[in-house]
Amino acid sequence: MGLDNLGGCRAIVPTIGDARALVGSIKQKFDHELKRDDPYMDEPRESGYRSHHLVFAFKPRTASEDIFDGRRIELQIRSRLQHSWATAVEAVGLYVGENLKGSEGNPNWLRLFELMSLELARTEGCDYAHERRAERVEEIIHLNSELDAIQILDTLSHAVSDLDRRIRDPNYTPQYCFITYDHTKRTVSVKYLGSPSDINAAYGNIEHDDEKAGSNKTSVVVVQVDKIENLKEAYPNYFGDVQLFKKNLSEIVLGNDAKEYSLPPIEKVPPPPKVIPDDSWLRQPRRRRWE
């Protein structure tokens, strides 16, 4: 966003119906001037990106706000399912070191996200996403196999959630996150390293263990800690969003449909039974005490 903009914000709501309702309410009730209306939720970008963007020019209501006259603010409204897609794109871009968000990088990953966007749109009832589904699912299965996409997403989400559990030593600030996935044990481990020499040593240990085992059973990715923390700041529910996308990818690979995000119903707990206090002792006549 340019210098003439006041800022931006994003609203993430449970379903596409909620998102559409919020868009309608904002357009009806906002006093500010609508400058741009981009319905990417129903007319996705070529990459598969889905959200609804509204850009408003600020209209002052008091003299003290005149300095902000005309400044622009962008609102992004999307469903939880759409947000899970966007978060997964950011996560994999971090993993492969490419700007997948900007449609740059590995064409197989870009194609997988494009196809998955259509699957999620189909789940949300978008008419444009129903054509040629059998071919689409077949291609998704093939791309997942080529990329090992489900496992990479699971590895990344668990590794990033590990940052929440890390005990921070004020005297030591790690620079790198060294993530390993053991294909035999199907386990993820995370180490925090402070220098490139530490990374080389860790790689050496992995290579030694694989050589000893007689197979390449371990995959490794190294990511700068500040990039992960920046990603978590942009996507606070990072773990849940990536897991939601991974779960839907897994369902499709198994031949099932993706599932729309839903909140469990709020359980109504009945009020406790009313207890009537026993005040009979108050009604009893007092006996005079004689000395």
Tab-separated table of N, CA, C and O in Angstrom, residues 104-183:
chain	number	residue	atom	x	y	z
A	104	GLU	N	5.421	-16.743	-8.125
A	104	GLU	CA	6.765	-17.025	-8.614
A	104	GLU	C	7.307	-18.263	-7.914
A	104	GLU	O	7.067	-18.463	-6.720
A	105	GLY	N	8.026	-19.099	-8.665
A	105	GLY	CA	8.646	-20.259	-8.029
A	105	GLY	C	8.248	-21.564	-8.686
A	105	GLY	O	7.845	-21.614	-9.859
A	106	ASN	N	8.356	-22.638	-7.915
A	106	ASN	CA	8.120	-24.001	-8.393
A	106	ASN	C	6.742	-24.121	-9.041
A	106	ASN	O	5.722	-23.957	-8.376
A	107	PRO	N	6.678	-24.442	-10.352
A	107	PRO	CA	5.376	-24.501	-11.036
A	107	PRO	C	4.462	-25.597	-10.495
A	107	PRO	O	3.234	-25.464	-10.569
A	108	ASN	N	5.041	-26.665	-9.938
A	108	ASN	CA	4.193	-27.731	-9.383
A	108	ASN	C	3.458	-27.264	-8.137
A	108	ASN	O	2.277	-27.571	-7.946
A	109	TRP	N	4.158	-26.523	-7.269
A	109	TRP	CA	3.485	-25.975	-6.087
A	109	TRP	C	2.416	-24.969	-6.501
A	109	TRP	O	1.303	-24.961	-5.965
A	110	LEU	N	2.761	-24.110	-7.449
A	110	LEU	CA	1.794	-23.099	-7.893
A	110	LEU	C	0.540	-23.767	-8.469
A	110	LEU	O	-0.582	-23.336	-8.217
A	111	ARG	N	0.759	-24.830	-9.236
A	111	ARG	CA	-0.371	-25.540	-9.834
A	111	ARG	C	-1.207	-26.242	-8.768
A	111	ARG	O	-2.445	-26.232	-8.828
A	112	LEU	N	-0.555	-26.838	-7.774
A	112	LEU	CA	-1.290	-27.510	-6.699
A	112	LEU	C	-2.193	-26.522	-5.964
A	112	LEU	O	-3.364	-26.822	-5.689
A	113	PHE	N	-1.674	-25.349	-5.657
A	113	PHE	CA	-2.488	-24.360	-4.952
A	113	PHE	C	-3.626	-23.843	-5.836
A	113	PHE	O	-4.729	-23.577	-5.342
A	114	GLU	N	-3.373	-23.704	-7.118
A	114	GLU	CA	-4.430	-23.276	-8.028
A	114	GLU	C	-5.581	-24.281	-8.037
A	114	GLU	O	-6.766	-23.914	-7.951
A	115	LEU	N	-5.235	-25.573	-8.116
A	115	LEU	CA	-6.259	-26.615	-8.142
A	115	LEU	C	-6.968	-26.748	-6.801
A	115	LEU	O	-8.182	-26.961	-6.733
A	116	MET	N	-6.209	-26.621	-5.706
A	116	MET	CA	-6.813	-26.715	-4.383
A	116	MET	C	-7.769	-25.557	-4.118
A	116	MET	O	-8.778	-25.711	-3.421
A	117	SER	N	-7.466	-24.405	-4.668
A	117	SER	CA	-8.378	-23.267	-4.527
A	117	SER	C	-9.738	-23.596	-5.135
A	117	SER	O	-10.787	-23.280	-4.559
A	118	LEU	N	-9.725	-24.267	-6.277
A	118	LEU	CA	-10.982	-24.658	-6.915
A	118	LEU	C	-11.726	-25.691	-6.070
A	118	LEU	O	-12.959	-25.645	-5.960
A	119	GLU	N	-10.997	-26.612	-5.461
A	119	GLU	CA	-11.647	-27.607	-4.606
A	119	GLU	C	-12.305	-26.953	-3.392
A	119	GLU	O	-13.421	-27.314	-3.002
A	120	LEU	N	-11.609	-25.996	-2.794
A	120	LEU	CA	-12.183	-25.304	-1.638
A	120	LEU	C	-13.377	-24.451	-2.062
A	120	LEU	O	-14.367	-24.348	-1.328
A	121	ALA	N	-13.280	-23.846	-3.250
A	121	ALA	CA	-14.403	-23.051	-3.758
A	121	ALA	C	-15.608	-23.948	-4.031
A	121	ALA	O	-16.759	-23.569	-3.780
A	122	ARG	N	-15.359	-25.136	-4.536
A	122	ARG	CA	-16.449	-26.097	-4.761
A	122	ARG	C	-17.135	-26.437	-3.449
A	122	ARG	O	-18.364	-26.494	-3.370
A	123	THR	N	-16.350	-26.660	-2.403
A	123	THR	CA	-16.912	-26.961	-1.083
A	123	THR	C	-17.768	-25.805	-0.583
A	123	THR	O	-18.777	-26.014	0.086
A	124	GLU	N	-17.370	-24.572	-0.926
A	124	GLU	CA	-18.118	-23.395	-0.479
A	124	GLU	C	-19.276	-23.045	-1.418
A	124	GLU	O	-19.899	-21.995	-1.267
A	125	GLY	N	-19.543	-23.924	-2.394
A	125	GLY	CA	-20.729	-23.758	-3.222
A	125	GLY	C	-20.578	-22.808	-4.396
A	125	GLY	O	-21.586	-22.326	-4.928
A	126	CYS	N	-19.354	-22.517	-4.827
A	126	CYS	CA	-19.129	-21.613	-5.960
A	126	CYS	C	-19.344	-22.367	-7.275
A	126	CYS	O	-18.684	-23.383	-7.539
A	127	ASP	N	-20.237	-21.875	-8.116
A	127	ASP	CA	-20.625	-22.574	-9.343
A	127	ASP	C	-19.446	-22.799	-10.287
A	127	ASP	O	-19.373	-23.831	-10.959
A	128	TYR	N	-18.547	-21.840	-10.362
A	128	TYR	CA	-17.459	-21.933	-11.342
A	128	TYR	C	-16.487	-23.083	-11.056
A	128	TYR	O	-15.672	-23.439	-11.910
A	129	ALA	N	-16.579	-23.675	-9.867
A	129	ALA	CA	-15.577	-24.670	-9.462
A	129	ALA	C	-16.039	-26.115	-9.655
A	129	ALA	O	-15.366	-27.034	-9.202
A	130	HIS	N	-17.146	-26.338	-10.329
A	130	HIS	CA	-17.687	-27.697	-10.430
A	130	HIS	C	-17.264	-28.424	-11.706
A	130	HIS	O	-17.438	-29.643	-11.801
A	131	GLU	N	-16.725	-27.716	-12.681
A	131	GLU	CA	-16.400	-28.344	-13.956
A	131	GLU	C	-15.105	-29.150	-13.883
A	131	GLU	O	-14.174	-28.799	-13.156
A	132	ARG	N	-15.071	-30.252	-14.609
A	132	ARG	CA	-13.871	-31.087	-14.803
A	132	ARG	C	-13.233	-31.491	-13.472
A	132	ARG	O	-12.019	-31.512	-13.326
A	133	ARG	N	-14.062	-31.835	-12.518
A	133	ARG	CA	-13.527	-32.134	-11.197
A	133	ARG	C	-12.693	-33.415	-11.178
A	133	ARG	O	-11.668	-33.493	-10.499
A	134	ALA	N	-13.115	-34.444	-11.910
A	134	ALA	CA	-12.387	-35.712	-11.883
A	134	ALA	C	-10.942	-35.523	-12.348
A	134	ALA	O	-10.001	-36.048	-11.732
A	135	GLU	N	-10.759	-34.755	-13.405
A	135	GLU	CA	-9.404	-34.486	-13.901
A	135	GLU	C	-8.599	-33.691	-12.875
A	135	GLU	O	-7.404	-33.931	-12.678
A	136	ARG	N	-9.280	-32.751	-12.217
A	136	ARG	CA	-8.607	-31.905	-11.234
A	136	ARG	C	-8.105	-32.738	-10.052
A	136	ARG	O	-6.962	-32.602	-9.611
A	137	VAL	N	-8.951	-33.604	-9.551
A	137	VAL	CA	-8.568	-34.436	-8.417
A	137	VAL	C	-7.418	-35.359	-8.788
A	137	VAL	O	-6.479	-35.563	-8.007
A	138	GLU	N	-7.468	-35.921	-9.974
A	138	GLU	CA	-6.385	-36.798	-10.441
A	138	GLU	C	-5.048	-36.053	-10.471
A	138	GLU	O	-4.010	-36.584	-10.066
A	139	GLU	N	-5.093	-34.803	-10.931
A	139	GLU	CA	-3.860	-34.003	-10.984
A	139	GLU	C	-3.380	-33.633	-9.581
A	139	GLU	O	-2.172	-33.623	-9.312
A	140	ILE	N	-4.297	-33.333	-8.675
A	140	ILE	CA	-3.918	-33.024	-7.293
A	140	ILE	C	-3.216	-34.220	-6.656
A	140	ILE	O	-2.190	-34.069	-5.977
A	141	ILE	N	-3.754	-35.410	-6.866
A	141	ILE	CA	-3.144	-36.623	-6.311
A	141	ILE	C	-1.728	-36.793	-6.845
A	141	ILE	O	-0.793	-37.117	-6.097
A	142	HIS	N	-1.562	-36.565	-8.134
A	142	HIS	CA	-0.235	-36.701	-8.747
A	142	HIS	C	0.739	-35.661	-8.196
A	142	HIS	O	1.876	-35.995	-7.836
A	143	LEU	N	0.307	-34.408	-8.090
A	143	LEU	CA	1.186	-33.346	-7.593
A	143	LEU	C	1.558	-33.566	-6.132
A	143	LEU	O	2.703	-33.321	-5.724
A	144	ASN	N	0.598	-34.026	-5.340
A	144	ASN	CA	0.901	-34.304	-3.935
A	144	ASN	C	1.980	-35.374	-3.819
A	144	ASN	O	2.885	-35.271	-2.980
A	145	SER	N	1.889	-36.392	-4.671
A	145	SER	CA	2.889	-37.453	-4.657
A	145	SER	C	4.258	-36.932	-5.077
A	145	SER	O	5.289	-37.267	-4.471
A	146	GLU	N	4.282	-36.088	-6.106
A	146	GLU	CA	5.548	-35.525	-6.599
A	146	GLU	C	6.209	-34.623	-5.557
A	146	GLU	O	7.427	-34.638	-5.390
A	147	LEU	N	5.417	-33.842	-4.861
A	147	LEU	CA	5.942	-32.837	-3.943
A	147	LEU	C	6.039	-33.313	-2.498
A	147	LEU	O	6.689	-32.650	-1.678
A	148	ASP	N	5.382	-34.417	-2.182
A	148	ASP	CA	5.238	-34.851	-0.783
A	148	ASP	C	4.596	-33.718	0.024
A	148	ASP	O	5.009	-33.376	1.130
A	149	ALA	N	3.555	-33.140	-0.577
A	149	ALA	CA	2.974	-31.896	-0.059
A	149	ALA	C	2.358	-32.060	1.326
A	149	ALA	O	2.550	-31.204	2.200
A	150	ILE	N	1.620	-33.126	1.543
A	150	ILE	CA	0.948	-33.310	2.835
A	150	ILE	C	1.971	-33.365	3.954
A	150	ILE	O	1.812	-32.724	5.000
A	151	GLN	N	3.050	-34.116	3.739
A	151	GLN	CA	4.052	-34.249	4.792
A	151	GLN	C	4.796	-32.936	5.045
A	151	GLN	O	5.087	-32.582	6.181
A	152	ILE	N	5.091	-32.198	3.984
A	152	ILE	CA	5.783	-30.916	4.138
A	152	ILE	C	4.921	-29.941	4.938
A	152	ILE	O	5.403	-29.246	5.838
A	153	LEU	N	3.634	-29.882	4.638
A	153	LEU	CA	2.733	-28.993	5.374
A	153	LEU	C	2.652	-29.385	6.846
A	153	LEU	O	2.654	-28.523	7.734
A	154	ASP	N	2.592	-30.675	7.104
A	154	ASP	CA	2.527	-31.138	8.494
A	154	ASP	C	3.823	-30.805	9.227
A	154	ASP	O	3.803	-30.352	10.373
A	155	THR	N	4.945	-31.028	8.552
A	155	THR	CA	6.243	-30.725	9.157
A	155	THR	C	6.359	-29.250	9.503
A	155	THR	O	6.775	-28.879	10.603
A	156	LEU	N	5.964	-28.393	8.565
A	156	LEU	CA	6.074	-26.954	8.787
A	156	LEU	C	5.180	-26.479	9.920
A	156	LEU	O	5.599	-25.688	10.768
A	157	SER	N	3.950	-26.957	9.947
A	157	SER	CA	3.031	-26.475	10.979
A	157	SER	C	3.490	-26.899	12.363
A	157	SER	O	3.432	-26.121	13.311
A	158	HIS	N	3.985	-28.125	12.494
A	158	HIS	CA	4.471	-28.583	13.799
A	158	HIS	C	5.739	-27.833	14.200
A	158	HIS	O	5.931	-27.497	15.373
A	159	ALA	N	6.609	-27.575	13.224
A	159	ALA	CA	7.850	-26.872	13.539
A	159	ALA	C	7.579	-25.455	14.017
A	159	ALA	O	8.185	-24.978	14.987
A	160	VAL	N	6.649	-24.779	13.373
A	160	VAL	CA	6.346	-23.408	13.767
A	160	VAL	C	5.641	-23.378	15.117
A	160	VAL	O	5.903	-22.507	15.948
A	161	SER	N	4.768	-24.353	15.365
A	161	SER	CA	4.106	-24.379	16.664
A	161	SER	C	5.118	-24.633	17.776
A	161	SER	O	4.884	-24.270	18.928
A	162	ASP	N	6.255	-25.232	17.444
A	162	ASP	CA	7.294	-25.483	18.436
A	162	ASP	C	7.849	-24.175	19.002
A	162	ASP	O	8.315	-24.128	20.140
A	163	LEU	N	7.778	-23.103	18.212
A	163	LEU	CA	8.259	-21.810	18.693
A	163	LEU	C	7.467	-21.343	19.911
A	163	LEU	O	8.000	-20.644	20.779
A	164	ASP	N	6.186	-21.715	19.968
A	164	ASP	CA	5.363	-21.321	21.115
A	164	ASP	C	5.798	-22.020	22.398
A	164	ASP	O	5.592	-21.505	23.491
A	165	ARG	N	6.378	-23.208	22.239
A	165	ARG	CA	6.770	-23.983	23.412
A	165	ARG	C	8.229	-23.747	23.798
A	165	ARG	O	8.670	-24.217	24.834
A	166	ARG	N	8.952	-23.028	22.946
A	166	ARG	CA	10.375	-22.838	23.206
A	166	ARG	C	10.592	-21.915	24.397
A	166	ARG	O	10.000	-20.841	24.495
A	167	ILE	N	11.424	-22.329	25.297
A	167	ILE	CA	11.788	-21.485	26.436
A	167	ILE	C	12.893	-20.529	25.979
A	167	ILE	O	13.965	-20.946	25.561
A	168	ARG	N	12.587	-19.271	26.018
A	168	ARG	CA	13.520	-18.282	25.498
A	168	ARG	C	14.588	-17.942	26.535
A	168	ARG	O	14.280	-17.519	27.644
A	169	ASP	N	15.827	-18.118	26.144
A	169	ASP	CA	16.960	-17.746	26.979
A	169	ASP	C	17.332	-16.311	26.616
A	169	ASP	O	17.706	-16.033	25.476
A	170	PRO	N	17.217	-15.372	27.543
A	170	PRO	CA	17.510	-13.968	27.212
A	170	PRO	C	18.949	-13.748	26.767
A	170	PRO	O	19.253	-12.742	26.136
A	171	ASN	N	19.818	-14.697	27.090
A	171	ASN	CA	21.230	-14.553	26.722
A	171	ASN	C	21.572	-15.245	25.403
A	171	ASN	O	22.731	-15.235	24.989
A	172	TYR	N	20.570	-15.876	24.772
A	172	TYR	CA	20.847	-16.590	23.515
A	172	TYR	C	19.699	-16.374	22.542
A	172	TYR	O	18.555	-16.725	22.841
A	173	THR	N	19.992	-15.789	21.411
A	173	THR	CA	18.988	-15.579	20.381
A	173	THR	C	19.369	-16.384	19.149
A	173	THR	O	20.296	-16.010	18.419
A	174	PRO	N	18.706	-17.514	18.895
A	174	PRO	CA	19.047	-18.331	17.718
A	174	PRO	C	18.711	-17.608	16.424
A	174	PRO	O	17.769	-16.809	16.375
A	175	GLN	N	19.459	-17.913	15.392
A	175	GLN	CA	19.251	-17.276	14.095
A	175	GLN	C	18.511	-18.189	13.116
A	175	GLN	O	17.873	-17.704	12.186
A	176	TYR	N	18.623	-19.489	13.337
A	176	TYR	CA	18.083	-20.432	12.357
A	176	TYR	C	17.237	-21.514	13.032
A	176	TYR	O	17.497	-21.912	14.155
A	177	CYS	N	16.240	-21.964	12.294
A	177	CYS	CA	15.398	-23.075	12.704
A	177	CYS	C	15.760	-24.263	11.815
A	177	CYS	O	15.564	-24.217	10.597
A	178	PHE	N	16.324	-25.308	12.409
A	178	PHE	CA	16.792	-26.494	11.692
A	178	PHE	C	15.752	-27.594	11.879
A	178	PHE	O	15.628	-28.184	12.940
A	179	ILE	N	14.954	-27.837	10.838
A	179	ILE	CA	13.813	-28.742	10.924
A	179	ILE	C	14.156	-30.050	10.206
A	179	ILE	O	14.553	-30.037	9.040
A	180	THR	N	14.001	-31.177	10.892
A	180	THR	CA	14.279	-32.477	10.285
A	180	THR	C	13.036	-33.350	10.362
A	180	THR	O	12.299	-33.339	11.355
A	181	TYR	N	12.824	-34.111	9.290
A	181	TYR	CA	11.709	-35.060	9.255
A	181	TYR	C	12.267	-36.448	9.005
A	181	TYR	O	12.962	-36.683	8.003
A	182	ASP	N	12.006	-37.367	9.917
A	182	ASP	CA	12.456	-38.743	9.810
A	182	ASP	C	11.378	-39.552	9.092
A	182	ASP	O	10.290	-39.781	9.643
A	183	HIS	N	11.663	-39.980	7.859
A	183	HIS	CA	10.663	-40.687	7.053
A	183	HIS	C	10.338	-42.064	7.626
A	183	HIS	O	9.242	-42.580	7.401
